[in-house]
mmCIF file of C-alpha atoms and ligand atoms in Angstrom:
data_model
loop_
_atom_site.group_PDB
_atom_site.id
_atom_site.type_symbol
_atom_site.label_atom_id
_atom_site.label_comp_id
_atom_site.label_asym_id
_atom_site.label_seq_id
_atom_site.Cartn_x
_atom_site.Cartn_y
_atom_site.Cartn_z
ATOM 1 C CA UNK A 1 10.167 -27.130 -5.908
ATOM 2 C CA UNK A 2 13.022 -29.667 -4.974
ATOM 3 C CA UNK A 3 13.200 -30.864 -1.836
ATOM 4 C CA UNK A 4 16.381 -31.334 -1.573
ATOM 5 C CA UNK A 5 18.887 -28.900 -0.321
ATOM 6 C CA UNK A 6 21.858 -28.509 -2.464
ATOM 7 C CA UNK A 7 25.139 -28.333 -0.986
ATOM 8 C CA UNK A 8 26.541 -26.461 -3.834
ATOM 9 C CA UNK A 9 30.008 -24.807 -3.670
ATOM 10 C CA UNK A 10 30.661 -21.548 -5.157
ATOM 11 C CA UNK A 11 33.456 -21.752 -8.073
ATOM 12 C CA UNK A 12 35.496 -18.778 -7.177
ATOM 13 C CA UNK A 13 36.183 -17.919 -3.565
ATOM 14 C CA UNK A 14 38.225 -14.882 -4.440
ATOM 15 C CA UNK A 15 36.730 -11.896 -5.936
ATOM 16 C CA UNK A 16 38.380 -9.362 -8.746
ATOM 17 C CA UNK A 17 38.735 -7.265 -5.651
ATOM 18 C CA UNK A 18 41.086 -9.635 -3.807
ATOM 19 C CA UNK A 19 38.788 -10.209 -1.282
ATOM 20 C CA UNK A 20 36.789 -12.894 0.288
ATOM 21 C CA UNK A 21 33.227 -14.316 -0.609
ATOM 22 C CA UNK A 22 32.178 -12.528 2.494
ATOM 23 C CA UNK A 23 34.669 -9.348 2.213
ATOM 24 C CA UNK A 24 37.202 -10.190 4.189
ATOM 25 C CA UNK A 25 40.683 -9.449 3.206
ATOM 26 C CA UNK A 26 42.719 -12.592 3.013
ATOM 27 C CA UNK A 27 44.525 -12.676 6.316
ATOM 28 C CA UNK A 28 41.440 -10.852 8.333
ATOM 29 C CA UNK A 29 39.741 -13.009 11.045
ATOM 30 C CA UNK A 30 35.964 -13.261 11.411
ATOM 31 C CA UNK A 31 34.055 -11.355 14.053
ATOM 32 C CA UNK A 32 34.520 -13.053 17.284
ATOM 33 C CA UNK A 33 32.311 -12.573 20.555
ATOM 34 C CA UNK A 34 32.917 -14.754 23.827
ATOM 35 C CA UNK A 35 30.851 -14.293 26.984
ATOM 36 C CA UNK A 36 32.304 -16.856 30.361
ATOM 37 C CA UNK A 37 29.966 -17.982 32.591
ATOM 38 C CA UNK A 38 26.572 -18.548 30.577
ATOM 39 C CA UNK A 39 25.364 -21.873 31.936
ATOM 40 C CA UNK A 40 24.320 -21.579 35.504
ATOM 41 C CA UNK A 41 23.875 -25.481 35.986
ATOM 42 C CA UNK A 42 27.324 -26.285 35.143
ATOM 43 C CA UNK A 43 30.340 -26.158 37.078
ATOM 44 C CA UNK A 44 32.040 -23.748 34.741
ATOM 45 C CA UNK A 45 30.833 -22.571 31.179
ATOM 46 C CA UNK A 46 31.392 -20.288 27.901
ATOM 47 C CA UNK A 47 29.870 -19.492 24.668
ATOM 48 C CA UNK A 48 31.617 -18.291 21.665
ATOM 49 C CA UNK A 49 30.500 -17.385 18.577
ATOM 50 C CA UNK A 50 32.832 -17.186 15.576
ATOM 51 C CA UNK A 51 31.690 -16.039 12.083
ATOM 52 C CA UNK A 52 28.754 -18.734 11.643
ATOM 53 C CA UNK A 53 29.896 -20.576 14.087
ATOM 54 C CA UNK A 54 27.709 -20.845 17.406
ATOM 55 C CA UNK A 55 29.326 -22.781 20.245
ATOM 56 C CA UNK A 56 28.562 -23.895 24.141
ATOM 57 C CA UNK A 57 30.985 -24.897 26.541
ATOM 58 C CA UNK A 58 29.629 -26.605 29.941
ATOM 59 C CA UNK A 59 32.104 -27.998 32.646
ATOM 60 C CA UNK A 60 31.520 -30.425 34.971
ATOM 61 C CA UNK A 61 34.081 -31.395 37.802
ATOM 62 C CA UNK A 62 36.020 -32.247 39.184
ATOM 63 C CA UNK A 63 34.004 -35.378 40.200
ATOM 64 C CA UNK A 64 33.849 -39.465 40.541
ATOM 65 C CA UNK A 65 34.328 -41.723 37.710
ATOM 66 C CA UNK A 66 32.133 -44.070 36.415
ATOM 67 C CA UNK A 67 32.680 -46.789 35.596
ATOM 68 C CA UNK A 68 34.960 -46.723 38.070
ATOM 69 C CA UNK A 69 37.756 -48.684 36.458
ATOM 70 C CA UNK A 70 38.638 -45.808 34.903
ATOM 71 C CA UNK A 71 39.946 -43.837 37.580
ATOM 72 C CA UNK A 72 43.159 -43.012 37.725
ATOM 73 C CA UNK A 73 44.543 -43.299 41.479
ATOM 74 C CA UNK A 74 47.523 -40.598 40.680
ATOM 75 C CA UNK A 75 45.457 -38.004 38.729
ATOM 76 C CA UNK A 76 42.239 -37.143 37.723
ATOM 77 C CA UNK A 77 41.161 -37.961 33.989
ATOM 78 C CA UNK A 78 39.557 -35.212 31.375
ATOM 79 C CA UNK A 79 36.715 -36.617 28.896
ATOM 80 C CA UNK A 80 35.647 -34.261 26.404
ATOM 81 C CA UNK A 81 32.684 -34.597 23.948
ATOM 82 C CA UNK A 82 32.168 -32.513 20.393
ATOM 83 C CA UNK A 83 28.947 -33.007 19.309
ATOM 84 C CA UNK A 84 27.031 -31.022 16.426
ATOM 85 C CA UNK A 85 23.352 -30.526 16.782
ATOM 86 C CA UNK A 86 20.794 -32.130 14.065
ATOM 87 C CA UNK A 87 20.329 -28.194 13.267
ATOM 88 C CA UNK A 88 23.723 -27.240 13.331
ATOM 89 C CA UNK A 89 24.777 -27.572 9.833
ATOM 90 C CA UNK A 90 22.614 -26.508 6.242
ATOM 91 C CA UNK A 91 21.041 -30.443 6.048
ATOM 92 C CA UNK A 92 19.717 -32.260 9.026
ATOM 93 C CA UNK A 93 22.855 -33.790 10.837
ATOM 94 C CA UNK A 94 22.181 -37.716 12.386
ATOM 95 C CA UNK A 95 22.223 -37.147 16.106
ATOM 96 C CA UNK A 96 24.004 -39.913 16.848
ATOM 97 C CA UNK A 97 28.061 -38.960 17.355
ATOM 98 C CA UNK A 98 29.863 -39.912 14.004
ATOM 99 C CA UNK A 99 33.554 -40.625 13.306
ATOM 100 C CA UNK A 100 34.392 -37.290 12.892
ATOM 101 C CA UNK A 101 32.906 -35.979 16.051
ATOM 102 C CA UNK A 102 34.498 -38.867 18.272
ATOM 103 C CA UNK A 103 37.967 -37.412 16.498
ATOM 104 C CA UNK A 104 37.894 -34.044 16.681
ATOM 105 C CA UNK A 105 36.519 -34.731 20.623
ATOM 106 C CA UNK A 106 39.863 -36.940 20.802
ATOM 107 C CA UNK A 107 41.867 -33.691 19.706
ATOM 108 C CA UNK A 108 40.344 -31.140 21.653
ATOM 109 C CA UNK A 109 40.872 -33.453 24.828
ATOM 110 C CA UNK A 110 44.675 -33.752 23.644
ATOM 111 C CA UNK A 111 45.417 -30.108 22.924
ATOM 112 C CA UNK A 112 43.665 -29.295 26.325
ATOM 113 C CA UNK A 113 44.747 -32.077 28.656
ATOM 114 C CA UNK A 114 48.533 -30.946 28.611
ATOM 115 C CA UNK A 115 48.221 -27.775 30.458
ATOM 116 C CA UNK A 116 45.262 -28.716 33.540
ATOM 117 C CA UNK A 117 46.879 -29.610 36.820
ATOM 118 C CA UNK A 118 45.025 -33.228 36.893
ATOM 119 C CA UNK A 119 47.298 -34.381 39.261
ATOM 120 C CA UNK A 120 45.593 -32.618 41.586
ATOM 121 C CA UNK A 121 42.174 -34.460 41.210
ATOM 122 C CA UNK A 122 43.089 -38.493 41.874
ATOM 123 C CA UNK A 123 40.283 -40.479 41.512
ATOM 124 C CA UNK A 124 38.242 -37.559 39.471
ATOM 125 C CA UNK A 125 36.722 -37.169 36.097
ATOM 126 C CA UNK A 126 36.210 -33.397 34.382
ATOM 127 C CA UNK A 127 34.031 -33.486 31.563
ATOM 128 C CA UNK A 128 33.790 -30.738 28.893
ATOM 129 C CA UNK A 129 30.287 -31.156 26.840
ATOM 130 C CA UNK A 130 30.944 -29.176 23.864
ATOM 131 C CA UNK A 131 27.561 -28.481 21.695
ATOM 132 C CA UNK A 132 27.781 -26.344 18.400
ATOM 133 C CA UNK A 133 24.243 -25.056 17.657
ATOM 134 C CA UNK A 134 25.422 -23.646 13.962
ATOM 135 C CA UNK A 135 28.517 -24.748 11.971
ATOM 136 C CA UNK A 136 30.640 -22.822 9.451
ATOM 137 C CA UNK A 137 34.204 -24.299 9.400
ATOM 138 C CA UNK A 138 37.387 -23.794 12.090
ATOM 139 C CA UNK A 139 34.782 -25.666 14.816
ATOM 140 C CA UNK A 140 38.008 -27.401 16.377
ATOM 141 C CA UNK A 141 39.348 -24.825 16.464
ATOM 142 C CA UNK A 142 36.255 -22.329 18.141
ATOM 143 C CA UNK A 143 35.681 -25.116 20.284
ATOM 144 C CA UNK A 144 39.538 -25.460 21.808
ATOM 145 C CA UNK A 145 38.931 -22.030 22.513
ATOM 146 C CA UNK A 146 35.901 -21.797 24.481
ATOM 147 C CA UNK A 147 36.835 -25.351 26.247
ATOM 148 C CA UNK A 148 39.826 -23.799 27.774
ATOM 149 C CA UNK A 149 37.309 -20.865 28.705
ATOM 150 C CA UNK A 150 34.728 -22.998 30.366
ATOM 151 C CA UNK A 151 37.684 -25.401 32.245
ATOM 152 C CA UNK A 152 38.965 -21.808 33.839
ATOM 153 C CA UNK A 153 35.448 -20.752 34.980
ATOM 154 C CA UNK A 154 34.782 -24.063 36.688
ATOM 155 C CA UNK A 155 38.164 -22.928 38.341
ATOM 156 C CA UNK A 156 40.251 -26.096 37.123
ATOM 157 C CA UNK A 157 43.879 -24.759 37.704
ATOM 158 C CA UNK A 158 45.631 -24.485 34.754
ATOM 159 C CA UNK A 159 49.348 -23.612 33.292
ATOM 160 C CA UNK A 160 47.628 -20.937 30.640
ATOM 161 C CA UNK A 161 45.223 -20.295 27.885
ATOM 162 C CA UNK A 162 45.219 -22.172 24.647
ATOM 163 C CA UNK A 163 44.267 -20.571 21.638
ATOM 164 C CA UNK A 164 43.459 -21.957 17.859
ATOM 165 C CA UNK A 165 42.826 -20.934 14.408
ATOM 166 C CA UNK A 166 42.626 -22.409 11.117
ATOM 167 C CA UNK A 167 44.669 -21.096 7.911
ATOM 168 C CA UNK A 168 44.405 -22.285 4.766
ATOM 169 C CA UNK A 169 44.724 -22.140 0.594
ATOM 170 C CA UNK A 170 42.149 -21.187 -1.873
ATOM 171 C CA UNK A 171 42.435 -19.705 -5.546
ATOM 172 C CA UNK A 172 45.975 -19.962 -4.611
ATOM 173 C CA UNK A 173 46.105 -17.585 -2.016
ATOM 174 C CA UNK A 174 46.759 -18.158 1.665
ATOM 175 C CA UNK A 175 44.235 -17.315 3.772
ATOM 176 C CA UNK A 176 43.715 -17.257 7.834
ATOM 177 C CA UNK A 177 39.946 -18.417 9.526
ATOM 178 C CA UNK A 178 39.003 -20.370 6.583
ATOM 179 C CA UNK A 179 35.036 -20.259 6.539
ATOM 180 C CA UNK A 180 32.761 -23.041 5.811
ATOM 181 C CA UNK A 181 32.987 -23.044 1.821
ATOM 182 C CA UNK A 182 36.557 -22.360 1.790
ATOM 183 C CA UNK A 183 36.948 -24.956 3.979
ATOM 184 C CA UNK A 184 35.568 -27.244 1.588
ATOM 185 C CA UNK A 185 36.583 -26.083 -1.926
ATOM 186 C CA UNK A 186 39.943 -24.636 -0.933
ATOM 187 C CA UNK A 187 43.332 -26.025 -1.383
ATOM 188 C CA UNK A 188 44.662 -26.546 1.946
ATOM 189 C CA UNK A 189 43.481 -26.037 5.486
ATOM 190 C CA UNK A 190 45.820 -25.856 8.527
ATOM 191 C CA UNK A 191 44.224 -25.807 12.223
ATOM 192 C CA UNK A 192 46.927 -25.064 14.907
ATOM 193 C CA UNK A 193 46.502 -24.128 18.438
ATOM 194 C CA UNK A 194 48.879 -23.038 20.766
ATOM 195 C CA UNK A 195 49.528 -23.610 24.615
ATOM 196 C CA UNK A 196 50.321 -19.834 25.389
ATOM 197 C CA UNK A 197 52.247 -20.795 28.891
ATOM 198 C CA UNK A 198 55.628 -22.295 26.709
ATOM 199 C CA UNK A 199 54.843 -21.495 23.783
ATOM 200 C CA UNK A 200 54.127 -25.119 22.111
ATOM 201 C CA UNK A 201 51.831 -25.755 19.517
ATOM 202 C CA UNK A 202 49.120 -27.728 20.734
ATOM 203 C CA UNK A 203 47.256 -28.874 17.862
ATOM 204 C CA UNK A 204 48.107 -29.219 14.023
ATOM 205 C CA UNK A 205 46.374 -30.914 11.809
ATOM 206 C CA UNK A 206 46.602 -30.204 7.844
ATOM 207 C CA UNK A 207 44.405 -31.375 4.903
ATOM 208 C CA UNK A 208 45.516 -30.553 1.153
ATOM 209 C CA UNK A 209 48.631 -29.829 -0.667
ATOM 210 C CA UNK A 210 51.584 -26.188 0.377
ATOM 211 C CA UNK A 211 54.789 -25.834 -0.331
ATOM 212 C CA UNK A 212 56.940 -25.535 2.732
ATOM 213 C CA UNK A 213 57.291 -21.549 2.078
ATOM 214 C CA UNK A 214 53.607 -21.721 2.299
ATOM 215 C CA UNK A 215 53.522 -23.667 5.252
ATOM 216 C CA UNK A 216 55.988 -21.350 6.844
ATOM 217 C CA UNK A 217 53.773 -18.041 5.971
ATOM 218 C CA UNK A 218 51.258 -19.856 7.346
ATOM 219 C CA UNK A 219 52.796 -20.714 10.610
ATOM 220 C CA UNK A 220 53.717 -16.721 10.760
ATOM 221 C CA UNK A 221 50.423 -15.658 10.140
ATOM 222 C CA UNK A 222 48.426 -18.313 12.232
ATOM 223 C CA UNK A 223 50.440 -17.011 15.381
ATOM 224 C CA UNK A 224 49.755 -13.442 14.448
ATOM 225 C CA UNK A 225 46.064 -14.067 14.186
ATOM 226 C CA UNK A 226 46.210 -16.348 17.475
ATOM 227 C CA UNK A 227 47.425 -13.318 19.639
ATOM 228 C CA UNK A 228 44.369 -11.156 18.521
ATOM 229 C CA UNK A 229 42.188 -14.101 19.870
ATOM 230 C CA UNK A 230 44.146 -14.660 23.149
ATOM 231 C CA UNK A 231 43.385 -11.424 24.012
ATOM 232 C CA UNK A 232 39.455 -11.801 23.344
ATOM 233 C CA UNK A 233 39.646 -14.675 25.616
ATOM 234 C CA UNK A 234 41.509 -12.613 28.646
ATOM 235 C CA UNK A 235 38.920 -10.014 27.975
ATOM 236 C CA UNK A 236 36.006 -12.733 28.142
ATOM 237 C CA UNK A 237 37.536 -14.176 31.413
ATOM 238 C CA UNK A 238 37.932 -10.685 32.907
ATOM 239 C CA UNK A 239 34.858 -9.246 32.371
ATOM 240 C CA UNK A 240 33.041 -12.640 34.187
ATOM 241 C CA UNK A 241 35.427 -11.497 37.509
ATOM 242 C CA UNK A 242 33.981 -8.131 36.912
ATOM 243 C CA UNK A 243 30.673 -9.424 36.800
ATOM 244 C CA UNK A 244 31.406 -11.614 39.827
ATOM 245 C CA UNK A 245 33.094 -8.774 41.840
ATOM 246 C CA UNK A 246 30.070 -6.472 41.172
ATOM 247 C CA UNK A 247 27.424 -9.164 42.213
ATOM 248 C CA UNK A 248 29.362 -10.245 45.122
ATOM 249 C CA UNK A 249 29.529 -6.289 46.498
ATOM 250 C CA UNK A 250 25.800 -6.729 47.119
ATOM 251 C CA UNK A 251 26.636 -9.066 49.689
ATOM 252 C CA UNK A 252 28.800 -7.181 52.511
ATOM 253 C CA UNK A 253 30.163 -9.172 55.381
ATOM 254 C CA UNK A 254 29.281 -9.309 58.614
ATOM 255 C CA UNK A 255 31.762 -8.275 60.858
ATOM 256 C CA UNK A 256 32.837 -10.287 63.602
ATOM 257 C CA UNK A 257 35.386 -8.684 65.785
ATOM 258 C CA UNK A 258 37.527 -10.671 68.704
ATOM 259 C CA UNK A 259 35.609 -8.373 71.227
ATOM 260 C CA UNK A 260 31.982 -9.717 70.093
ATOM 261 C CA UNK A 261 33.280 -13.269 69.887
ATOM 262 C CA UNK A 262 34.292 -12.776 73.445
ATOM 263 C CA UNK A 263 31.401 -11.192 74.277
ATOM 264 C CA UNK A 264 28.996 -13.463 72.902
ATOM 265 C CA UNK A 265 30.689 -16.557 74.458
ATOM 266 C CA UNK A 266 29.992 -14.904 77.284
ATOM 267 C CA UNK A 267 26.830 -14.257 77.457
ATOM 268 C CA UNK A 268 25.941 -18.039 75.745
ATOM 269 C CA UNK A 269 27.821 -19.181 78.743
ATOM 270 C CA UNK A 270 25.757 -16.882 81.001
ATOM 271 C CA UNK A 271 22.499 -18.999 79.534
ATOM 272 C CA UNK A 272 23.749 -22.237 79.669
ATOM 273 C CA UNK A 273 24.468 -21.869 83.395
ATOM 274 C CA UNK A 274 21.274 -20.124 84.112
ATOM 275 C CA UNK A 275 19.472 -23.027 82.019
ATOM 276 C CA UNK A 276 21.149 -25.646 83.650
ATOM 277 C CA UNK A 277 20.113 -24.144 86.605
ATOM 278 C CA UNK A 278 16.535 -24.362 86.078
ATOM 279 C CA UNK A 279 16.764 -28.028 85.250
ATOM 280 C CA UNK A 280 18.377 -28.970 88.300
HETATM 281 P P1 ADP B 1 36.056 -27.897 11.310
HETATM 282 O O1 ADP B 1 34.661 -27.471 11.631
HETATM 283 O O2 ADP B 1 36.928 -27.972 12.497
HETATM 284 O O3 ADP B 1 36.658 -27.079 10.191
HETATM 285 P P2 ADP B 1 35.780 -29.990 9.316
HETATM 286 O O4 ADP B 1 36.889 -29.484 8.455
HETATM 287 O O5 ADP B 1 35.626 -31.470 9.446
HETATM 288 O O6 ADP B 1 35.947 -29.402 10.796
HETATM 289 O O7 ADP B 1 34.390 -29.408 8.836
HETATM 290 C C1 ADP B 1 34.299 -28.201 8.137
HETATM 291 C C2 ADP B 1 32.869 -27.734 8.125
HETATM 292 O O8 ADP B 1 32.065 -28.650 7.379
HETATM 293 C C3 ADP B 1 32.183 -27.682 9.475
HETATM 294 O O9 ADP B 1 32.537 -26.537 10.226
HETATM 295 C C4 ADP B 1 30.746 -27.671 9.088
HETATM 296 O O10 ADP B 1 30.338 -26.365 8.681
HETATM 297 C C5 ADP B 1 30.759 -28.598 7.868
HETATM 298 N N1 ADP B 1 30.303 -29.949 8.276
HETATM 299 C C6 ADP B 1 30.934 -30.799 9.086
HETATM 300 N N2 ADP B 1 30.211 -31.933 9.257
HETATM 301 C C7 ADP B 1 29.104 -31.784 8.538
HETATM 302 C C8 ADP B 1 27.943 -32.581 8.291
HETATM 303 N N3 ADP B 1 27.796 -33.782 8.844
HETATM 304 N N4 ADP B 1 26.999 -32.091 7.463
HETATM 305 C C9 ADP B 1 27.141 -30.878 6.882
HETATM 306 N N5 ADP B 1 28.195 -30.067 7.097
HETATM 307 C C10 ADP B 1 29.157 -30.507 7.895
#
């Protein structure tokens, strides 16, 4: 038995049936499932999980910068860190943070920075510690999304969401979420992300060889797919103010009315004099 693990890539990745290696028709997303509010020692946190792909989002901030020097006396700064675990991916990834990582943290930060009010945070750092527990291409891109998720649960204000998804080219075809394998034996792949509170695109990136008509049809369908995830990500940041609501209704309020205030100066008067009275 060998012991080592083949990264083999499968020839075709379109079947006779026009569909994907893993039945998916060429412009249909994979199943996506976002929960807010999953790490209860960070400031603010999400968890998506995206086809194969497993992601955690923890916030933390806003709060001082070290080393100091790189505070920013007009606006707070955002740091954000991609990193893949050693089990994240088929063979044993180094732990150390590669190239790759340190870029795609560099893009995420960029796409994200944009639309957070840091102005209102001199003198602060937020930090977004990204950690993908299983791999299968379009991580950016999974990882833009759940940032933005985590940044609104630590209640950083923010202009709006930002989506992203990744099309792409294989056999020829265009194709939107590209997975893992198509990823890496496909023609072209195209992650794009937008900033839903103008309109911009945030992030895009492209790898491979379209014609502009392709490029175009990609565009169109990349910002159909987008709106399908925007609205998982509402839905995901809803349900946590449910969730908050319903916790919080355990808790009722006392009520303190003007009358008791009065009253209870009062009487804390009444004591005070009647202690002081004893002491003299
Ligand atoms: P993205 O995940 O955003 O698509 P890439 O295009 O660089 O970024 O990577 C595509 C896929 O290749 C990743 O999602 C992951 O499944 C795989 N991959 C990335 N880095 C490694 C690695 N060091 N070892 C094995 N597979 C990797």
């Amino acid at each position: 038995m060998s012991l080592l693990i083949k990264d083999e890539s499968p020839e075709k990745l379109i079947g006779e049936d026009g569909k994907r290696l893993d039945g998916r028709d060429l412009n249909e997303l994979r199943p996506i499932m976002m929960e807010v509010g999953v790490i209860p020692n960070a400031d603010g946190s999400a968890y998506i999980e995206w086809g194969g792909n497993k992601v955690y989002a923890a916030v933390y901030g806003p709060r001082e910068v070290h080393p100091r020097h790189d505070a920013r006396p007009d606006r707070g700064i955002l740091r954000t860190f991609y990193r893949m675990t050693t089990f994240s991916v088929s063979e044993r990834k180094r732990p150390a943070p590669g190239r790759r990582e340190k870029e795609i943290s560099m893009i995420i930060k960029m796409a994200i920075e944009p639309v957070l009010f840091l102005e209102l945070y001199p003198d602060s750092v937020v930090e977004v510690f990204i950690e993908i527990i299983s791999a299968d291409g379009g991580t950016r891109c999974a990882c833009i999304a759940v940032a933005i998720l985590a940044l609104a649960d630590a209640g950083i204000p923010m202009k709006g969401l930002i989506t992203a998804v990744a099309a792409g080219k294989v056999d020829g075809k265009l194709i939107i979420d590209c997975s893992g394998d198509e990823d890496k034996s496909g023609e072209a792949d195209l992650p794009c992300a937008i900033s839903w509170y103008n309109n911009q695109i945030a992030l895009l990136q492209f790898d491979g060889i379209m014609n502009l008509e392709e490029f175009d049809k990609s565009i169109d369908q990349i910002i159909e797919a987008l709106e399908k995830i925007r609205k998982l990500q509402e839905e995901a940041l809803k349900k946590r103010y449910i969730d908050v609501r319903d916790h919080l209704k355990n808790y009722k309020p006392k009520v303190v009315t003007t009358n008791n205030i009065e009253e209870k100066i009062d009487s804390n008067n009444q004591k005070n004099q009647n202690g002081g009275d004893q002491t003299e």
